[in-house]
Amino acid sequence: MPSHSRCSISTYEFKDVNDTLGHAMGDKLLKAVVERLKLVVREEDLVARFGGDEFAILTYNVTDPTEAGTLAARVGEAAAKSFLIDGHKISVTSSIGIALFSRDIAGPKAIMVQADLALYGAKDEGRNCYRFHSQDLDQQVHERVRVADELRLPILEGGLELYYQPQVELTTGRITGLEPLVRWNHETRGLLTPASFIPIAERTGAVLPLGKWIFNEACRQLHEWKAEGIAPQVLAVNISGVQLKNAAELEREVEESLAKWDINPGEIELELTETVLMEATQRHSDTLENFRQLGTKIAIDDFGTGYSPLKYLTIYPVNRLKLAQEFVFRVTVDYRNAAVVRAAIRLALDVIAEGVETEALRRFLIGAGCEHGQGYYFSRPVKASEVAKLLRKGQIKPAPESKKQTSPAV
Ligand code: C2E
Ligand code: MG
Ligand code: MG
């Protein structure tokens, strides 16, 4: 169902401009503000002036409050940059009220009233801020947008780091691949794992520059390991569903990074979760086919969590199934899971099990015909410098299980 949100913007200093520099200058300022707003919104959105120094933005199909909050933050930022008009440097501030369309709001007039109320709230709060018509929403969205906003800095300033977890041949412990897993060295909150910021980055779109950085950094690192002669056969990079939806951009970025770091496409496996694949439309299936033709491999991550019919395995060009760790974890206690693992292994060309934490699991998986695994039993995700030591040995001899409980969970 389509949804609309509306922001009202008020430039406090507009009256001052009219009074001191004249109305002609005031008019130019208004036009300049509109031009800025048009740069920030999408093509299908509507920007209108509501009289005085008030504007409205009508956005089509914005269902997620975080998306509306992110837009409001961008509008605020755009307005905060000073304007240079006829040699005068003019600064303005903005207050933004947001109302999201919902079934509870009866018609366009009601939504305007809600946006106005939110605008009053924003004005009360002080300058340069945005408010939603509901307080609950307000709190949730501000927190998410703050994280997304903070995320821009580490991308630019090197606060992100890739850890690597080895994928091994279960019988020998020989390292066959590595999965880069992103970490964020947060200034005040310490080392953050992706669960705390990837979902937010996905909602706000920040996952696009993040994913671009991750892919390029993984290729750069692989290039370095190749030069040293210790590179694994494959690097399995996680790709977010949001990246897949921006297919053209994703394809371009992948090709650019591969060329830049002289990586053979066959050395890269793209991991897409089962849920993302199930939601994928025909367009994305073309994208996957393009990747297959390029020569990159495709793996289904977290297989066994999506209650999916196995039909989609025949639709998408998949090279590998990655059994979800929740699923693998239960195989030794639940015979039905064990049967599905056996069936999946018979079905797919190649199967890798995630979350291999014990010797019992390793043995069970080998017995079921699964050749590859990844998990704490072999190694946690570790820094590039640490994983390089493992690569130089080429093989991981699992340490006694008791020791693993004490190592830090990253
Ligand atoms: P995933 O791709 O399924 O990654 C496996 C997760 O399981 C990793 O968590 C890893 O640390 C953890 N794990 C590995 N072995 C074991 C084990 O034996 N036992 C247990 N209990 N856990 C194990 P992590 O690094 O926190 O990543 C969580 C999820 O965040 C990933 O799941 C992936 O969906 C996402 N993610 C991580 N890095 C990236 C990235 O670079 N890009 C994108 N788009 N998503 C990422
Ligand atoms: Mg993965
Ligand atoms: Mg997984």
Coordinates of C-alpha atoms and ligand atoms in Angstrom, one line a residue:
M1 CA 0.0 0.0 0.0
P2 CA 1.4 3.4 -0.9
S3 CA 2.2 5.7 1.9
H4 CA 2.9 9.4 2.1
S5 CA 4.9 11.5 4.5
R6 CA 5.1 15.2 4.7
C7 CA 7.7 17.5 6.1
S8 CA 7.2 21.2 6.8
I9 CA 10.3 23.3 6.8
S10 CA 10.5 26.7 8.4
T11 CA 13.5 29.0 7.9
Y12 CA 13.5 31.2 11.0
E13 CA 15.7 33.8 9.5
F14 CA 13.6 34.4 6.4
K15 CA 11.9 37.4 8.0
D16 CA 15.3 39.0 8.8
V17 CA 16.4 38.6 5.2
N18 CA 13.3 40.3 4.0
D19 CA 13.7 43.1 6.5
T20 CA 17.4 43.8 6.0
L21 CA 18.1 42.8 2.4
G22 CA 14.8 43.4 0.9
H23 CA 12.0 41.2 -0.6
A24 CA 13.8 40.6 -3.9
M25 CA 16.5 38.9 -1.9
G26 CA 14.0 37.0 0.1
D27 CA 12.4 35.6 -3.1
K28 CA 15.8 34.5 -4.3
L29 CA 16.5 32.8 -1.1
L30 CA 13.2 30.9 -1.3
K31 CA 14.0 29.8 -4.8
A32 CA 17.5 28.7 -3.7
V33 CA 16.0 26.7 -0.8
V34 CA 13.6 24.9 -3.2
E35 CA 16.5 24.0 -5.5
R36 CA 18.4 22.5 -2.6
L37 CA 15.4 20.5 -1.5
K38 CA 14.9 19.2 -5.0
L39 CA 18.5 17.8 -4.9
V40 CA 17.7 15.9 -1.8
V41 CA 14.4 14.3 -2.6
R42 CA 13.8 11.6 -5.2
E43 CA 12.3 12.3 -8.6
E44 CA 8.9 11.1 -7.7
D45 CA 8.6 13.3 -4.6
L46 CA 6.8 16.6 -4.6
V47 CA 8.3 19.8 -3.1
A48 CA 5.9 22.7 -2.6
R49 CA 6.0 26.1 -0.9
F50 CA 3.1 26.6 1.5
G51 CA 3.5 30.3 1.8
G52 CA 5.8 32.4 4.0
D53 CA 8.8 30.3 4.9
E54 CA 7.0 27.0 4.9
F55 CA 7.5 24.2 2.5
A56 CA 6.0 20.7 2.2
I57 CA 7.5 17.6 0.8
L58 CA 5.2 14.8 -0.2
T59 CA 7.0 11.5 -0.6
Y60 CA 5.5 8.6 -2.4
N61 CA 5.8 5.1 -1.1
V62 CA 7.7 5.7 2.0
T63 CA 6.5 3.1 4.4
D64 CA 9.4 2.9 6.7
P65 CA 9.7 5.7 9.3
T66 CA 13.4 5.4 9.3
E67 CA 13.4 6.3 5.6
A68 CA 11.3 9.4 6.3
G69 CA 13.7 10.3 9.2
T70 CA 16.7 9.9 7.0
L71 CA 15.2 12.1 4.4
A72 CA 14.4 14.7 7.0
A73 CA 18.0 14.6 8.3
R74 CA 19.2 15.1 4.8
V75 CA 16.8 18.0 4.2
G76 CA 18.0 19.6 7.5
E77 CA 21.7 19.2 6.4
A78 CA 21.0 20.6 3.0
A79 CA 19.3 23.7 4.5
A80 CA 22.1 24.2 7.0
K81 CA 24.7 24.8 4.4
S82 CA 24.9 28.6 3.8
F83 CA 23.6 30.2 0.7
L84 CA 25.6 32.7 -1.4
I85 CA 23.2 35.0 -3.1
D86 CA 24.3 38.2 -4.9
G87 CA 27.5 38.2 -2.8
H88 CA 25.6 37.8 0.5
K89 CA 26.3 34.8 2.6
I90 CA 23.0 33.8 4.1
S91 CA 22.5 31.0 6.7
V92 CA 19.1 29.5 7.6
T93 CA 18.0 26.8 9.9
S94 CA 15.1 24.4 9.6
S95 CA 12.4 22.7 11.6
I96 CA 10.8 19.7 10.2
G97 CA 7.6 18.0 11.1
I98 CA 6.8 14.5 9.7
A99 CA 3.5 12.7 9.4
L100 CA 3.4 9.3 8.0
F101 CA 0.3 8.1 6.1
S102 CA -1.5 5.3 7.9
R103 CA -5.0 3.8 8.0
D104 CA -5.7 5.7 11.2
I105 CA -5.3 9.1 9.6
A106 CA -8.4 10.1 7.7
G107 CA -7.5 11.7 4.5
P108 CA -5.1 14.4 3.2
K109 CA -6.3 17.2 5.5
A110 CA -5.7 15.1 8.6
I111 CA -2.2 14.3 7.5
M112 CA -1.4 18.0 7.1
V113 CA -2.7 18.7 10.6
Q114 CA -0.5 15.9 11.9
A115 CA 2.5 17.3 10.1
D116 CA 1.8 20.8 11.4
L117 CA 1.6 19.4 15.0
A118 CA 4.9 17.7 14.5
L119 CA 6.3 20.9 13.1
Y120 CA 5.3 22.8 16.2
G121 CA 7.0 20.1 18.3
A122 CA 10.2 20.5 16.2
K123 CA 10.1 24.3 16.7
D124 CA 9.7 23.8 20.4
E125 CA 12.7 21.6 20.4
G126 CA 14.9 24.3 19.0
R127 CA 16.4 24.7 15.5
N128 CA 17.7 22.2 13.0
C129 CA 15.7 19.2 14.1
Y130 CA 12.8 17.0 12.9
R131 CA 9.9 15.5 14.8
F132 CA 7.4 12.8 14.0
H133 CA 3.7 13.2 15.0
S134 CA 4.1 10.3 17.4
Q135 CA 6.6 10.3 20.3
D136 CA 7.3 6.5 20.1
L137 CA 8.2 6.8 16.4
D138 CA 10.3 9.8 17.2
Q139 CA 12.5 8.0 19.7
Q140 CA 13.0 4.8 17.6
V141 CA 13.8 6.7 14.4
H142 CA 16.2 9.2 16.0
E143 CA 18.2 6.3 17.4
R144 CA 18.4 4.5 14.1
V145 CA 19.2 7.6 12.1
R146 CA 21.9 8.5 14.6
V147 CA 23.6 5.1 14.1
A148 CA 23.2 5.4 10.3
D149 CA 24.6 8.9 10.5
E150 CA 27.6 7.8 12.7
L151 CA 28.2 5.0 10.2
R152 CA 29.2 7.5 7.5
L153 CA 32.3 8.5 9.5
P154 CA 33.9 5.1 9.9
I155 CA 33.5 4.4 6.2
L156 CA 35.4 7.6 5.5
E157 CA 37.9 7.5 8.4
G158 CA 38.8 3.8 8.6
G159 CA 36.7 2.8 11.7
L160 CA 35.5 -0.3 9.9
E161 CA 37.4 -3.5 9.8
L162 CA 37.0 -6.8 8.2
Y163 CA 37.5 -9.9 10.3
Y164 CA 37.9 -13.2 8.5
Q165 CA 36.6 -16.7 9.4
P166 CA 38.1 -19.7 7.7
Q167 CA 36.1 -22.2 5.8
V168 CA 37.7 -25.7 6.0
E169 CA 37.6 -29.1 4.5
L170 CA 36.0 -31.0 7.4
T171 CA 38.1 -34.1 7.2
T172 CA 41.5 -32.4 7.0
G173 CA 41.1 -28.9 8.4
R174 CA 42.6 -27.5 5.2
I175 CA 41.5 -23.9 4.6
T176 CA 39.6 -23.6 1.4
G177 CA 37.9 -20.2 1.8
L178 CA 37.4 -17.2 4.0
E179 CA 34.3 -15.2 4.9
P180 CA 34.9 -11.5 5.6
L181 CA 32.7 -10.3 8.4
V182 CA 32.5 -6.6 9.1
R183 CA 33.2 -5.0 12.5
W184 CA 32.9 -1.4 13.6
N185 CA 35.4 0.0 16.0
H186 CA 33.0 2.5 17.6
E187 CA 34.6 5.4 19.5
T188 CA 32.6 5.0 22.7
R189 CA 30.8 1.6 22.4
G190 CA 33.8 -0.5 21.5
L191 CA 33.9 -3.2 18.8
L192 CA 30.4 -3.7 17.3
T193 CA 29.3 -6.8 15.5
P194 CA 27.2 -6.5 12.4
A195 CA 23.9 -7.5 14.1
S196 CA 23.9 -4.1 15.8
F197 CA 24.3 -1.9 12.7
I198 CA 23.7 -3.8 9.4
P199 CA 19.9 -4.0 9.9
I200 CA 19.8 -0.2 10.6
A201 CA 22.1 0.5 7.7
E202 CA 19.8 -1.6 5.5
R203 CA 16.8 0.5 6.5
T204 CA 18.5 3.8 5.9
G205 CA 20.3 2.9 2.7
A206 CA 23.7 3.3 4.5
V207 CA 24.4 -0.3 3.6
L208 CA 25.1 0.7 0.0
P209 CA 28.3 2.7 0.7
L210 CA 29.1 0.2 3.5
G211 CA 28.7 -2.8 1.1
K212 CA 30.8 -1.1 -1.5
W213 CA 33.6 -0.5 1.0
I214 CA 33.4 -4.1 2.2
F215 CA 33.6 -5.6 -1.2
N216 CA 36.5 -3.4 -2.3
E217 CA 38.4 -4.0 1.0
A218 CA 37.9 -7.8 0.7
C219 CA 39.3 -7.6 -2.8
R220 CA 42.3 -5.5 -1.7
Q221 CA 43.1 -7.9 1.0
L222 CA 42.8 -10.9 -1.3
H223 CA 45.2 -9.1 -3.7
E224 CA 47.7 -8.7 -0.9
W225 CA 47.4 -12.4 0.1
K226 CA 47.8 -13.5 -3.5
A227 CA 51.0 -11.5 -3.8
E228 CA 52.3 -13.3 -0.7
G229 CA 51.2 -16.7 -2.2
I230 CA 48.8 -17.6 0.7
A231 CA 45.4 -16.7 -0.8
P232 CA 42.6 -19.1 -0.2
Q233 CA 40.6 -20.5 -3.2
V234 CA 37.6 -18.4 -2.4
L235 CA 36.5 -15.3 -0.5
A236 CA 32.8 -15.5 0.4
V237 CA 31.4 -12.0 0.7
N238 CA 28.0 -11.3 2.2
I239 CA 25.7 -9.2 0.1
S240 CA 22.7 -7.4 1.5
G241 CA 19.2 -7.7 0.0
V242 CA 19.3 -3.9 -0.4
Q243 CA 22.5 -4.1 -2.5
L244 CA 20.8 -6.7 -4.7
K245 CA 17.8 -4.4 -5.2
N246 CA 20.3 -1.8 -6.5
A247 CA 21.4 -4.3 -9.0
A248 CA 23.1 -2.0 -11.6
E249 CA 25.2 -0.3 -8.9
L250 CA 26.1 -3.7 -7.3
E251 CA 27.2 -5.2 -10.6
R252 CA 29.3 -2.1 -11.5
E253 CA 31.0 -2.0 -8.0
V254 CA 31.8 -5.7 -8.2
E255 CA 33.3 -5.5 -11.6
E256 CA 35.3 -2.3 -10.7
S257 CA 36.8 -3.9 -7.6
L258 CA 37.7 -7.1 -9.3
A259 CA 39.5 -5.2 -12.1
K260 CA 41.2 -2.8 -9.7
W261 CA 42.7 -5.6 -7.6
D262 CA 43.2 -8.1 -10.4
I263 CA 40.9 -10.7 -8.9
N264 CA 39.5 -13.5 -10.9
P265 CA 35.7 -13.6 -10.6
G266 CA 35.9 -17.3 -9.7
E267 CA 37.8 -16.4 -6.5
I268 CA 34.7 -14.6 -5.2
E269 CA 31.5 -16.2 -3.8
L270 CA 28.6 -13.9 -3.2
E271 CA 26.5 -14.9 -0.2
L272 CA 22.8 -14.1 -0.3
T273 CA 20.5 -15.3 2.4
E274 CA 17.7 -17.6 1.7
T275 CA 15.2 -14.9 2.7
V276 CA 16.6 -12.4 0.3
L277 CA 16.5 -14.9 -2.5
M278 CA 12.9 -15.8 -1.8
E279 CA 11.9 -12.2 -2.0
A280 CA 14.0 -11.6 -5.1
T281 CA 12.0 -10.7 -8.2
Q282 CA 12.7 -11.6 -11.8
R283 CA 14.9 -8.6 -12.2
H284 CA 17.2 -9.9 -9.5
S285 CA 17.3 -13.3 -11.0
D286 CA 18.8 -11.6 -14.1
T287 CA 21.4 -10.0 -11.9
L288 CA 22.3 -13.4 -10.4
E289 CA 22.6 -14.8 -13.9
N290 CA 24.8 -11.8 -14.9
F291 CA 27.1 -12.7 -11.9
R292 CA 27.1 -16.3 -12.9
Q293 CA 28.2 -15.3 -16.5
L294 CA 30.8 -13.1 -15.1
G295 CA 32.2 -16.1 -13.3
T296 CA 31.5 -15.3 -9.6
K297 CA 30.0 -18.0 -7.5
I298 CA 26.7 -17.7 -5.6
A299 CA 26.0 -19.2 -2.2
I300 CA 22.7 -19.4 -0.3
D301 CA 23.5 -18.2 3.2
D302 CA 21.5 -19.3 6.3
F303 CA 19.9 -22.1 4.4
G304 CA 17.3 -23.9 6.4
T305 CA 15.9 -20.9 8.2
G306 CA 13.4 -19.6 5.6
Y307 CA 11.0 -22.5 5.4
S308 CA 11.4 -22.3 1.7
P309 CA 10.3 -24.7 -0.9
L310 CA 13.4 -26.1 -2.6
K311 CA 12.0 -25.0 -5.9
Y312 CA 13.9 -21.7 -5.9
L313 CA 17.1 -23.8 -6.1
T314 CA 16.2 -24.6 -9.7
I315 CA 15.4 -20.9 -10.5
Y316 CA 18.6 -19.3 -9.3
P317 CA 22.1 -20.2 -10.5
V318 CA 23.4 -21.4 -7.1
N319 CA 26.8 -23.0 -6.6
R320 CA 26.6 -23.7 -2.9
L321 CA 24.3 -24.1 0.1
K322 CA 25.4 -22.8 3.4
L323 CA 23.5 -24.6 6.1
A324 CA 22.4 -22.1 8.8
Q325 CA 24.1 -22.4 12.2
E326 CA 20.8 -22.7 14.1
F327 CA 19.9 -25.6 11.8
V328 CA 23.3 -27.3 12.0
F329 CA 23.3 -26.8 15.8
R330 CA 20.2 -29.0 16.1
V331 CA 21.2 -31.8 13.8
T332 CA 22.7 -34.1 16.4
V333 CA 19.7 -33.8 18.7
D334 CA 16.8 -33.8 16.2
Y335 CA 16.8 -36.6 13.7
R336 CA 14.4 -34.6 11.4
N337 CA 17.1 -31.9 11.0
A338 CA 19.6 -34.6 10.3
A339 CA 17.5 -36.0 7.6
V340 CA 17.1 -32.5 6.0
V341 CA 20.9 -32.0 6.1
R342 CA 21.4 -35.3 4.4
A343 CA 18.8 -34.4 1.7
A344 CA 20.3 -31.0 1.2
I345 CA 23.7 -32.5 0.7
R346 CA 22.3 -34.9 -1.9
L347 CA 20.5 -32.0 -3.6
A348 CA 23.2 -29.5 -3.9
L349 CA 26.5 -29.4 -5.7
D350 CA 28.4 -28.2 -2.7
V351 CA 27.3 -27.8 0.9
I352 CA 29.1 -26.0 3.7
A353 CA 27.9 -26.1 7.3
E354 CA 28.0 -23.0 9.5
G355 CA 28.3 -23.0 13.2
V356 CA 30.5 -26.1 13.6
E357 CA 31.3 -25.8 17.2
T358 CA 32.1 -29.4 18.3
E359 CA 33.9 -32.5 17.3
A360 CA 30.6 -34.4 17.5
L361 CA 29.2 -32.0 14.9
R362 CA 32.2 -32.3 12.6
R363 CA 31.9 -36.1 12.7
F364 CA 28.2 -36.0 12.1
L365 CA 28.5 -33.7 9.1
I366 CA 31.3 -35.8 7.6
G367 CA 29.0 -38.9 8.0
A368 CA 26.2 -37.1 6.3
G369 CA 28.4 -36.3 3.3
C370 CA 29.1 -32.6 4.0
E371 CA 32.6 -31.8 3.0
H372 CA 33.1 -28.2 4.2
G373 CA 32.5 -26.3 7.4
Q374 CA 33.0 -23.1 9.3
G375 CA 32.7 -22.4 12.9
Y376 CA 34.3 -21.8 16.3
Y377 CA 35.6 -25.3 16.5
F378 CA 38.1 -24.3 13.8
S379 CA 38.3 -20.6 14.3
R380 CA 36.3 -17.6 15.2
P381 CA 36.3 -14.7 12.8
V382 CA 39.7 -13.0 13.4
K383 CA 41.7 -10.0 12.2
A384 CA 43.4 -10.2 8.8
S385 CA 46.8 -10.4 10.4
E386 CA 45.7 -13.4 12.5
V387 CA 44.0 -15.2 9.7
A388 CA 47.2 -14.7 7.6
K389 CA 49.1 -16.8 10.1
L390 CA 46.5 -19.6 9.6
L391 CA 46.8 -19.2 5.9
R392 CA 50.5 -19.7 6.0
K393 CA 50.0 -23.0 7.8
G394 CA 47.2 -23.8 5.3
Q395 CA 45.4 -26.0 7.8
I396 CA 43.6 -25.7 11.1
K397 CA 44.0 -28.4 13.7
P398 CA 41.1 -27.8 16.0
A399 CA 42.1 -27.0 19.6
P400 CA 40.4 -28.8 22.5
E401 CA 36.8 -27.7 22.9
S402 CA 37.1 -26.5 26.5
K403 CA 39.6 -23.8 25.4
K404 CA 37.1 -22.3 23.0
Q405 CA 34.6 -21.3 25.6
T406 CA 37.1 -18.7 27.0
S407 CA 38.0 -16.9 23.9
P408 CA 36.3 -13.5 23.3
A409 CA 33.2 -13.7 21.1
V410 CA 33.6 -11.5 18.1
Ligands
C2E1 P1 26.4 -14.8 8.4 O1 26.9 -14.4 7.1 O2 25.6 -16.0 8.5 O3 27.8 -15.0 9.3 C1 28.0 -16.0 10.2 C2 27.9 -15.5 11.6 O4 28.0 -16.6 12.5 C3 29.0 -14.5 12.0 O5 28.5 -13.6 12.9 C4 30.0 -15.4 12.7 O6 30.8 -14.8 13.6 C5 29.0 -16.4 13.4 N1 29.6 -17.7 13.7 C6 30.6 -18.3 13.0 N2 30.9 -19.5 13.5 C7 30.1 -19.6 14.5 C8 29.9 -20.7 15.5 O7 30.6 -21.8 15.4 N3 29.0 -20.6 16.5 C9 28.2 -19.4 16.5 N4 27.3 -19.3 17.5 N5 28.4 -18.4 15.7 C10 29.3 -18.5 14.7 P2 28.7 -12.0 12.7 O8 30.1 -11.8 12.2 O9 28.2 -11.4 13.9 O10 27.8 -11.7 11.5 C11 26.4 -11.8 11.6 C12 25.7 -11.6 10.3 O11 25.9 -10.2 9.9 C13 26.2 -12.4 9.1 O12 25.7 -13.6 9.2 C14 25.8 -11.6 8.0 O13 24.4 -11.8 7.7 C15 25.9 -10.2 8.5 N6 27.2 -9.6 8.0 C16 28.4 -9.8 8.5 N7 29.3 -9.2 7.8 C17 28.6 -8.6 6.7 C18 29.0 -7.9 5.6 O14 30.2 -7.6 5.4 N8 28.0 -7.5 4.7 C19 26.7 -7.8 5.0 N9 25.8 -7.3 4.1 N10 26.3 -8.5 6.0 C20 27.3 -8.9 6.9
MG2 MG 27.5 -15.2 5.5
MG3 MG 25.0 -17.5 7.7

